[in-house]
């Protein structure tokens, strides 16, 4: 397979050159020529490996090339570190280092020269006997063997499909089934194809297995043969003659053609010409892993997304395979069997493979226990049956998506991945290629959607605007990522190792990324020194407090780090680190201060800081960090107001056009001088005594500055009045609706203790789609929602409040989709009028009164009602 790493490194080297042009100028020519050489190699790798991934010679070749590319990247990155250190030195220090710096420069020059020579050797000599490999071998795959008799579940699915096939519509219809590899698409379609009523309805039928590599000629001949049932000598016929003949034959009657396993839009375009629209109810059934391919074949009908098997169905399938009909089923194996089935997460292919493994030995508890412990490992032992089948999807990805997909392996198994985090990290890693005006984040979202459409990633939760909030991947695909990533030196998982083996297992390798899932403190205390590592990620469950002597040593020893995501490690203070390549940092600790040293992280894009304090003093000059895109702090960060250096008519040099997120800042930070530097801010969170935000002085208040943020879409206002009591800090009103940012879509308020009458202001916000009222955002017994308000609101969440009587009608929330009430314990009833909202999809009631639950049942029409805790339901 084409190596994702090689392509990416080239991209990164190119970026390095652009960003660091000023630092790198003395060796720029050498790096440029190196890049050219590498580009040739990358093209060579791509061309060579796509069709010969399994060939040992090719694997070795790719490995050698990757090593050279990695070395090149190390040298350039290291050089940038030295150059920036030199640049930040005072004249005296520079003079002191006068000899070592040019020496370093010369070494870099020499090393680059050596690499160029080796790259040239590889390319010129094709030294691995690549030439001898001969013509491309094709990746043909024989048609899958699917069971037709023992199909588990799928009855409803088959019934639905039979219905579509027999529907009265006369026009030719293409019906597609999509889903991840091994989900049972072929099995389901076969069940339908063999249904007696379908055989009766469609006299002309044919089944072709298209696959990744197909020949039009063979596909057409197979259909022609099925349709005519003749064995004509067609060896002299051209493809066009066969296609013409086939089209004519299909004109004659009502036909059903199955195109199984279609991979590309091109395949459909190649084949569609032989299927005439005979207007007699002919049908095409198509299976694909890719939703886009299915949509391309028929834009009018959404593809049918096949589901995973339920745990009961999984056990039924496993049971049927392990114990052939009539054989004895020992009762004592049932619990283990169910566990094993569950660990296949509803994927029939995995169940079939594991059943085969269980069948290999006697059915004893000890054997089943062994398998249960490591279901994935056992499945991976039969690569041709499962992993290779799944890997087809990976191999088919374009190279930028390959890297994005492999990244799913860095998270622990079965982990619900927050999309926002994933996207920030993808961007920091340099995986996202920007096209046109779209921001890196938008492009990253598209990449994610692409992986979802290819059925490689599962959507877990959606946002109000339909975007993906959290996602996950199937455990078998997770395994595929880890295996593939280790093969490509893309990342290494450090898991369950003894401390003594850390160094041995990690240091000598060229792994670019490390993810530690267990024994974090052991790992960190082993004082790892991994100069190659670009990303250090840690997702262990247990929290570890870092020993004071390691605070700076630990991240500092990864000198070329780009991503540092170590949420389970708690830092007693913010480390003073000089990591010039760092782009993403997420830290937890007892921080009071963001130190000045952060100002030197001049590639930083995302800064996430979680601290136990309410406020955090920012000593760093964040305005120096022009790549900075997102700043998240749990505490209110107090940004000092910079003295404005802008002169009339001259743009302030410290405006950060990239900054999208600042959450949370103190009310003091909301000054016009600061916001003038963040013209593209989309998300703002303010925490502190909000009264100071609303206080009018000379006819204006700080809140007016927020309104000037014309791109702001998300605003969080958290009223933290400490040390004043919440009651004394309650807000007495809100600014007029016209004083809110014009594009505001999502607003969160908490502890503001406003009276309900002030909701009328929010009701008038013209673009508001999501309103989240945290605890005590509004207080008072009664709320009468005024007419004509919340015209675009889709999500309304109300947290703890003493609201008892809520009067509202359906025309007050004409677009509402989701209503969530939490701890509204006094609420007597959910307003009757809400039942009439046609767009309403879900109503969630958590810890509300029994009478409110009962009222929700009374008004329930088309929406789903979710009650928590569930037992509240039974008491109504
Ligand atoms: N509902 C089911 N009951 C019993 N066995 C099933 C079921 N679904 C799938 N299988 C078995 O699981 C394996 C994979 O199924 P199938 O080949 O239909 O998947 P697919 O979705 O078509 O995969 P691909 O994307 O690779 O074409 C086959 O061995 C099949 O017999
Ligand atoms: Mg199939």
PDB file of C-alpha atoms in Angstrom, residues 58 75 125 129 151 162 211 240 334 392 407 455 463 482 502 552 555 569 615 634 679 701 803 827 829:
ATOM      1  CA  UNK A  58       8.162  -3.707  -1.836  1.00  0.00           C
ATOM      2  CA  UNK A  75      17.412  16.950  10.763  1.00  0.00           C
ATOM      3  CA  UNK A 125      19.284   1.610  -8.804  1.00  0.00           C
ATOM      4  CA  UNK A 129      15.066  -5.714  -7.546  1.00  0.00           C
ATOM      5  CA  UNK A 151     -28.831 -16.056   8.349  1.00  0.00           C
ATOM      6  CA  UNK A 162     -38.441  -7.132  -0.916  1.00  0.00           C
ATOM      7  CA  UNK A 211     -15.087  -5.879  -6.318  1.00  0.00           C
ATOM      8  CA  UNK A 240     -19.087  -2.771 -26.950  1.00  0.00           C
ATOM      9  CA  UNK A 334     -23.026 -19.917  27.658  1.00  0.00           C
ATOM     10  CA  UNK A 392      -9.198  -3.290   1.786  1.00  0.00           C
ATOM     11  CA  UNK A 407      -5.042   8.302  14.111  1.00  0.00           C
ATOM     12  CA  UNK A 455     -18.325   3.265   6.908  1.00  0.00           C
ATOM     13  CA  UNK A 463     -24.591  18.443  17.472  1.00  0.00           C
ATOM     14  CA  UNK A 482      -2.774  -0.097  15.615  1.00  0.00           C
ATOM     15  CA  UNK A 502      10.011   0.989  28.027  1.00  0.00           C
ATOM     16  CA  UNK A 552       9.996  20.279  32.812  1.00  0.00           C
ATOM     17  CA  UNK A 555       7.875  17.147  28.047  1.00  0.00           C
ATOM     18  CA  UNK A 569      -1.021  13.568  34.162  1.00  0.00           C
ATOM     19  CA  UNK A 615      -8.763  32.266  37.719  1.00  0.00           C
ATOM     20  CA  UNK A 634     -11.282  25.843  32.677  1.00  0.00           C
ATOM     21  CA  UNK A 679     -11.444  39.814  14.553  1.00  0.00           C
ATOM     22  CA  UNK A 701     -20.633  48.620  28.789  1.00  0.00           C
ATOM     23  CA  UNK A 803     -39.719  27.186  37.636  1.00  0.00           C
ATOM     24  CA  UNK A 827     -42.118  22.116  37.236  1.00  0.00           C
ATOM     25  CA  UNK A 829     -46.197  20.289  33.622  1.00  0.00           C
TER      26      UNK A 829
END
